[in-house]
Amino acid sequence: MSNQVIIVNDQVMKRVISHYTSSKIVRNAPGVVFAAKLPDTSITAYKSGKVLFQGAGSEREAARWGKAEGKAGSAAVKKKGDSLPDRLAELSVLGSDETGTGDFFGPVTVAACFVRADQVELVRELGVKDSKMLTDDLMRKIAPDLREALIHSVLTLENAKYNEVQASGWSQGKIKALLHNQALKHVLRKMDGERPDYILIDQFAERGIYYNHIKAEPEIVRENVLFSTKAEGLHMSVAAASIIARVAFLEEMDRLSGIAGMTLPKGAGPKVDEVAAKILLKSGEVTLKSLTKWHFANAGKAKALAARKRR
Ligand code: MN
């Protein structure tokens, strides 16, 4: 059974309700303002402006009112950001994404990647899916093909530099915005005059905040830029960028693990504190700092753990 969700404003909502009013049914569920049943479609309208269409005719009915937001099964996956052009997935798009921002160990990496309309299918065949559904190992296998096939740029902000700019007052948002802008700029330069239909940034900040972060940059990428959360599901270019960024992160983690003499864990959980404490005891604070995002709470926790072990 197919499902569609659309979000409508008050005006459209009134038209939706009056259109289906002859098929109205009573449905007492939280947030529901109106429900109707056609022979092949159930329609449920919510106070939030969301209208859910379920059944064989859901696509046809949803199409009367505008663009569907996606499958209702994933209605919880609400996207924020710009309203997007139709058939975006099939256009030529330069996408960007970052990773590593929530990990105590390792760098922040950002990748931008251009996927021309006629490459969308190829990228899919190379195994690119929503990167949230791919394992690290699989991404390591796919990334070399992507780097070979696609015009891209990938930036790795090493911990020493990260700690330096962070201590000087830069927020993570600013760091990310500068890296995205730079990666996008690099790819546009490599594209040799060719221009994407759109640039799609996996949204981590509202447009105004993003551009405020980079306002002092000599060159600011602005033309045809769209922001959306969950953008890796909207165009292959962001999915590919996300994989390339992730693998750059993993490769730097491999290198840093070599320096530490032990495998550095991802994330910022208790396992991370434990390994960090071990490094403190074995190699000292200067070494640990050079492997981490030092302002994370993990630094303090690791110091406390190490102090307890020393006693
Ligand atoms: Mn992202």
Tab-separated table of C-alpha atoms and ligand atoms in Angstrom:
chain	number	residue	atom	x	y	z
A	1	MET	CA	0.000	0.000	0.000
A	2	SER	CA	1.370	3.350	-0.936
A	3	ASN	CA	1.367	6.392	1.315
A	4	GLN	CA	1.953	10.071	0.683
A	5	VAL	CA	2.362	13.013	3.003
A	6	ILE	CA	2.035	16.659	2.108
A	7	ILE	CA	2.298	19.757	4.251
A	8	VAL	CA	-0.142	22.521	3.380
A	9	ASN	CA	-0.887	26.028	4.613
A	10	ASP	CA	-4.227	27.051	6.140
A	11	GLN	CA	-5.664	28.167	2.821
A	12	VAL	CA	-4.904	24.907	1.049
A	13	MET	CA	-6.102	22.978	4.087
A	14	LYS	CA	-9.512	24.639	3.755
A	15	ARG	CA	-9.666	23.606	0.102
A	16	VAL	CA	-8.597	20.055	0.942
A	17	ILE	CA	-11.345	19.743	3.550
A	18	SER	CA	-14.040	21.167	1.324
A	19	HIS	CA	-12.926	18.969	-1.582
A	20	TYR	CA	-13.328	15.733	0.388
A	21	THR	CA	-16.192	16.805	2.602
A	22	SER	CA	-18.728	14.533	0.882
A	23	SER	CA	-16.549	11.529	1.836
A	24	LYS	CA	-15.943	12.685	5.388
A	25	ILE	CA	-15.595	10.100	8.153
A	26	VAL	CA	-15.143	10.516	11.880
A	27	ARG	CA	-11.699	9.760	13.221
A	28	ASN	CA	-10.912	10.633	16.803
A	29	ALA	CA	-7.150	10.552	16.877
A	30	PRO	CA	-4.779	13.102	18.417
A	31	GLY	CA	-4.147	16.095	16.180
A	32	VAL	CA	-6.599	15.010	13.503
A	33	VAL	CA	-8.767	17.844	12.211
A	34	PHE	CA	-10.427	16.042	9.310
A	35	ALA	CA	-10.629	12.574	7.785
A	36	ALA	CA	-12.232	11.190	4.646
A	37	LYS	CA	-12.441	7.899	2.845
A	38	LEU	CA	-12.550	7.457	-0.932
A	39	PRO	CA	-12.971	4.017	-2.528
A	40	ASP	CA	-9.172	3.679	-2.888
A	41	THR	CA	-7.704	6.346	-0.587
A	42	SER	CA	-7.977	7.401	3.046
A	43	ILE	CA	-7.241	11.040	3.756
A	44	THR	CA	-6.243	12.278	7.198
A	45	ALA	CA	-5.532	15.939	7.880
A	46	TYR	CA	-3.680	17.084	10.986
A	47	LYS	CA	-3.609	20.326	12.934
A	48	SER	CA	0.083	20.632	12.007
A	49	GLY	CA	-0.837	21.112	8.345
A	50	LYS	CA	0.166	17.579	7.459
A	51	VAL	CA	-2.163	15.608	5.199
A	52	LEU	CA	-1.690	11.864	4.960
A	53	PHE	CA	-2.954	9.889	1.956
A	54	GLN	CA	-3.078	6.115	2.263
A	55	GLY	CA	-4.049	3.511	-0.309
A	56	ALA	CA	-3.815	2.758	-3.997
A	57	GLY	CA	-4.995	6.224	-5.004
A	58	SER	CA	-2.731	8.106	-2.591
A	59	GLU	CA	-0.328	9.384	-5.219
A	60	ARG	CA	-3.116	10.691	-7.445
A	61	GLU	CA	-4.878	12.430	-4.565
A	62	ALA	CA	-1.711	13.907	-3.032
A	63	ALA	CA	-0.720	15.288	-6.428
A	64	ARG	CA	-3.835	17.498	-6.477
A	65	TRP	CA	-2.397	19.564	-3.643
A	66	GLY	CA	1.281	19.900	-4.288
A	67	LYS	CA	4.501	18.041	-3.823
A	68	ALA	CA	4.550	14.977	-1.602
A	69	GLU	CA	7.026	15.090	1.273
A	70	GLY	CA	7.786	11.398	1.086
A	71	LYS	CA	6.467	8.076	2.203
A	72	ALA	CA	4.211	8.180	5.203
A	73	GLY	CA	6.147	5.316	6.753
A	74	SER	CA	8.927	7.821	7.228
A	75	ALA	CA	6.668	10.691	8.209
A	76	ALA	CA	8.815	11.113	11.302
A	77	VAL	CA	11.687	12.017	8.981
A	78	LYS	CA	10.615	15.602	8.714
A	79	LYS	CA	12.925	17.723	6.641
A	80	LYS	CA	13.810	21.284	7.409
A	81	GLY	CA	15.100	23.788	4.943
A	82	ASP	CA	14.253	25.290	1.581
A	83	SER	CA	11.316	24.157	-0.483
A	84	LEU	CA	12.911	22.073	-3.160
A	85	PRO	CA	12.503	22.008	-6.929
A	86	ASP	CA	10.564	19.180	-8.530
A	87	ARG	CA	12.553	16.144	-9.631
A	88	LEU	CA	15.636	17.410	-7.821
A	89	ALA	CA	16.983	13.849	-7.621
A	90	GLU	CA	17.290	13.742	-11.420
A	91	LEU	CA	19.098	17.058	-11.890
A	92	SER	CA	22.810	17.898	-11.965
A	93	VAL	CA	23.660	18.778	-8.393
A	94	LEU	CA	26.743	19.685	-6.393
A	95	GLY	CA	26.169	18.366	-2.875
A	96	SER	CA	28.089	18.679	0.375
A	97	ASP	CA	28.132	17.018	3.772
A	98	GLU	CA	30.405	16.715	6.790
A	99	THR	CA	31.251	14.176	9.456
A	100	GLY	CA	33.279	13.812	12.640
A	101	THR	CA	31.679	16.697	14.490
A	102	GLY	CA	30.348	14.454	17.274
A	103	ASP	CA	33.489	12.382	17.704
A	104	PHE	CA	36.002	13.219	20.441
A	105	PHE	CA	38.813	11.533	18.526
A	106	GLY	CA	39.620	12.447	14.971
A	107	PRO	CA	39.045	15.269	12.537
A	108	VAL	CA	36.080	17.070	11.078
A	109	THR	CA	35.856	16.221	7.403
A	110	VAL	CA	33.741	17.857	4.719
A	111	ALA	CA	33.232	16.671	1.161
A	112	ALA	CA	31.542	18.239	-1.825
A	113	CYS	CA	30.705	16.170	-4.838
A	114	PHE	CA	29.231	16.909	-8.269
A	115	VAL	CA	26.849	14.365	-9.770
A	116	ARG	CA	25.652	15.275	-13.241
A	117	ALA	CA	22.149	14.192	-14.267
A	118	ASP	CA	23.584	11.465	-16.489
A	119	GLN	CA	25.695	10.114	-13.599
A	120	VAL	CA	22.873	9.677	-11.095
A	121	GLU	CA	22.213	6.098	-12.208
A	122	LEU	CA	25.919	5.206	-12.228
A	123	VAL	CA	26.336	6.474	-8.681
A	124	ARG	CA	23.366	4.413	-7.585
A	125	GLU	CA	24.909	1.356	-9.242
A	126	LEU	CA	28.188	1.947	-7.422
A	127	GLY	CA	26.208	1.172	-4.283
A	128	VAL	CA	25.417	4.610	-2.948
A	129	LYS	CA	22.382	4.600	-0.749
A	130	ASP	CA	21.369	6.661	2.184
A	131	SER	CA	24.693	6.673	4.011
A	132	LYS	CA	22.889	6.135	7.307
A	133	MET	CA	22.157	2.637	5.995
A	134	LEU	CA	25.720	1.802	4.975
A	135	THR	CA	28.359	0.361	7.271
A	136	ASP	CA	31.808	1.911	7.547
A	137	ASP	CA	33.343	-1.117	5.819
A	138	LEU	CA	30.973	-0.859	2.882
A	139	MET	CA	31.655	2.852	2.576
A	140	ARG	CA	35.393	2.161	2.475
A	141	LYS	CA	34.752	-0.163	-0.474
A	142	ILE	CA	32.567	2.268	-2.397
A	143	ALA	CA	34.550	5.460	-1.796
A	144	PRO	CA	37.484	4.780	-4.182
A	145	ASP	CA	35.060	4.330	-7.119
A	146	LEU	CA	33.248	7.532	-6.198
A	147	ARG	CA	36.480	9.496	-5.895
A	148	GLU	CA	37.504	8.162	-9.299
A	149	ALA	CA	34.189	8.807	-11.061
A	150	LEU	CA	33.108	12.134	-9.618
A	151	ILE	CA	34.483	15.652	-9.428
A	152	HIS	CA	34.838	16.208	-5.712
A	153	SER	CA	36.767	17.898	-2.966
A	154	VAL	CA	37.357	16.538	0.507
A	155	LEU	CA	38.801	18.530	3.394
A	156	THR	CA	40.175	17.068	6.592
A	157	LEU	CA	40.505	19.536	9.444
A	158	GLU	CA	43.185	18.039	11.648
A	159	ASN	CA	42.778	18.188	15.402
A	160	ALA	CA	45.609	20.656	16.026
A	161	LYS	CA	44.005	23.198	13.709
A	162	TYR	CA	40.515	22.436	15.003
A	163	ASN	CA	41.620	23.004	18.603
A	164	GLU	CA	43.383	26.209	17.637
A	165	VAL	CA	40.381	27.812	15.897
A	166	GLN	CA	37.954	26.455	18.489
A	167	ALA	CA	40.010	28.035	21.284
A	168	SER	CA	40.015	31.313	19.366
A	169	GLY	CA	36.230	31.358	19.622
A	170	TRP	CA	34.976	29.663	16.478
A	171	SER	CA	31.843	27.575	16.952
A	172	GLN	CA	31.449	24.206	15.282
A	173	GLY	CA	28.848	25.860	13.072
A	174	LYS	CA	31.375	28.376	11.827
A	175	ILE	CA	34.015	25.715	11.286
A	176	LYS	CA	31.570	23.627	9.269
A	177	ALA	CA	30.298	26.572	7.234
A	178	LEU	CA	33.829	27.618	6.257
A	179	LEU	CA	34.739	24.070	5.239
A	180	HIS	CA	31.557	23.584	3.203
A	181	ASN	CA	32.104	26.871	1.396
A	182	GLN	CA	35.689	25.928	0.648
A	183	ALA	CA	34.889	22.429	-0.598
A	184	LEU	CA	32.098	23.753	-2.831
A	185	LYS	CA	34.428	26.410	-4.205
A	186	HIS	CA	37.077	23.800	-5.014
A	187	VAL	CA	34.628	21.636	-6.924
A	188	LEU	CA	33.183	24.567	-8.884
A	189	ARG	CA	36.722	25.450	-9.883
A	190	LYS	CA	37.409	21.899	-11.065
A	191	MET	CA	34.186	21.890	-13.092
A	192	ASP	CA	35.776	23.980	-15.785
A	193	GLY	CA	32.941	26.389	-16.446
A	194	GLU	CA	30.214	23.763	-16.222
A	195	ARG	CA	27.602	24.745	-13.628
A	196	PRO	CA	25.304	22.552	-11.531
A	197	ASP	CA	21.539	23.082	-11.680
A	198	TYR	CA	21.664	23.413	-7.906
A	199	ILE	CA	24.036	23.229	-4.987
A	200	LEU	CA	22.586	21.239	-2.099
A	201	ILE	CA	24.045	21.535	1.398
A	202	ASP	CA	23.041	19.019	4.028
A	203	GLN	CA	21.664	21.568	6.429
A	204	PHE	CA	23.337	22.069	9.802
A	205	ALA	CA	22.378	25.739	10.176
A	206	GLU	CA	19.722	28.045	8.827
A	207	ARG	CA	20.720	29.842	5.636
A	208	GLY	CA	21.164	33.212	7.381
A	209	ILE	CA	23.373	31.760	10.075
A	210	TYR	CA	25.439	29.839	7.518
A	211	TYR	CA	26.123	32.962	5.463
A	212	ASN	CA	26.808	35.014	8.549
A	213	HIS	CA	29.544	32.543	9.508
A	214	ILE	CA	31.318	32.960	6.173
A	215	LYS	CA	30.627	36.640	5.522
A	216	ALA	CA	34.307	37.599	5.763
A	217	GLU	CA	35.394	35.049	3.150
A	218	PRO	CA	36.775	36.492	-0.084
A	219	GLU	CA	34.709	34.097	-2.163
A	220	ILE	CA	31.246	32.988	-1.071
A	221	VAL	CA	29.290	30.314	-2.927
A	222	ARG	CA	25.712	31.622	-3.143
A	223	GLU	CA	24.238	30.897	-6.545
A	224	ASN	CA	21.426	28.302	-6.614
A	225	VAL	CA	22.296	27.059	-3.128
A	226	LEU	CA	19.631	24.991	-1.362
A	227	PHE	CA	19.693	23.857	2.252
A	228	SER	CA	17.884	20.793	3.487
A	229	THR	CA	18.260	18.363	6.345
A	230	LYS	CA	18.395	14.685	5.324
A	231	ALA	CA	19.782	15.869	1.998
A	232	GLU	CA	21.648	12.579	1.499
A	233	GLY	CA	18.217	11.151	0.710
A	234	LEU	CA	17.394	13.923	-1.777
A	235	HIS	CA	20.248	13.685	-4.254
A	236	MET	CA	23.042	11.216	-4.954
A	237	SER	CA	25.596	14.032	-4.809
A	238	VAL	CA	25.037	14.547	-1.074
A	239	ALA	CA	24.931	10.796	-0.440
A	240	ALA	CA	28.253	10.435	-2.289
A	241	ALA	CA	29.739	13.439	-0.466
A	242	SER	CA	28.682	11.969	2.818
A	243	ILE	CA	30.431	8.669	2.006
A	244	ILE	CA	33.603	10.394	0.806
A	245	ALA	CA	33.679	12.558	3.951
A	246	ARG	CA	33.085	9.552	6.162
A	247	VAL	CA	35.882	7.535	4.590
A	248	ALA	CA	38.275	10.481	4.900
A	249	PHE	CA	37.348	10.549	8.585
A	250	LEU	CA	37.966	6.798	8.916
A	251	GLU	CA	41.317	7.056	7.144
A	252	GLU	CA	42.458	9.828	9.468
A	253	MET	CA	41.259	7.743	12.424
A	254	ASP	CA	43.438	4.881	11.136
A	255	ARG	CA	46.420	7.205	10.992
A	256	LEU	CA	45.765	8.590	14.476
A	257	SER	CA	45.266	5.086	15.873
A	258	GLY	CA	48.757	4.333	14.581
A	259	ILE	CA	50.141	7.323	16.464
A	260	ALA	CA	48.252	6.400	19.635
A	261	GLY	CA	49.294	2.765	19.405
A	262	MET	CA	45.709	1.676	19.947
A	263	THR	CA	42.431	1.717	18.033
A	264	LEU	CA	40.635	4.978	18.627
A	265	PRO	CA	36.897	4.551	19.166
A	266	LYS	CA	34.297	6.742	17.472
A	267	GLY	CA	31.700	8.874	19.168
A	268	ALA	CA	31.918	10.462	22.594
A	269	GLY	CA	30.760	7.724	24.963
A	270	PRO	CA	32.306	5.940	27.990
A	271	LYS	CA	34.526	3.740	25.783
A	272	VAL	CA	36.049	6.945	24.426
A	273	ASP	CA	36.809	8.204	27.955
A	274	GLU	CA	38.487	4.913	28.776
A	275	VAL	CA	40.762	4.897	25.744
A	276	ALA	CA	41.533	8.585	26.248
A	277	ALA	CA	42.577	7.873	29.850
A	278	LYS	CA	44.862	5.094	28.624
A	279	ILE	CA	46.521	7.484	26.173
A	280	LEU	CA	46.947	10.067	28.917
A	281	LEU	CA	48.736	7.539	31.130
A	282	LYS	CA	50.832	6.162	28.287
A	283	SER	CA	51.709	9.263	26.259
A	284	GLY	CA	50.573	12.350	28.170
A	285	GLU	CA	48.235	15.251	27.641
A	286	VAL	CA	49.962	16.877	24.653
A	287	THR	CA	49.604	13.680	22.663
A	288	LEU	CA	45.995	13.141	23.677
A	289	LYS	CA	45.119	16.717	22.781
A	290	SER	CA	46.632	16.290	19.322
A	291	LEU	CA	44.246	13.384	18.653
A	292	THR	CA	41.023	14.925	19.932
A	293	LYS	CA	38.550	17.770	19.934
A	294	TRP	CA	39.853	19.038	23.216
A	295	HIS	CA	36.854	21.147	24.267
A	296	PHE	CA	34.601	18.069	24.509
A	297	ALA	CA	33.611	17.002	28.025
A	298	ASN	CA	35.476	13.737	27.365
A	299	ALA	CA	38.794	15.492	28.057
A	300	GLY	CA	37.839	16.204	31.674
A	301	LYS	CA	36.376	12.748	32.149
A	302	ALA	CA	39.520	11.122	30.803
A	303	LYS	CA	41.695	13.183	33.142
A	304	ALA	CA	39.583	12.139	36.123
A	305	LEU	CA	39.741	8.487	35.069
A	306	ALA	CA	43.501	8.638	34.585
A	307	ALA	CA	43.989	10.299	37.973
A	308	ARG	CA	42.028	7.496	39.630
A	309	LYS	CA	44.131	4.856	37.870
A	310	ARG	CA	47.387	6.563	38.841
A	311	ARG	CA	46.496	6.321	42.513
B	1	MN	MN	25.146	16.050	7.416
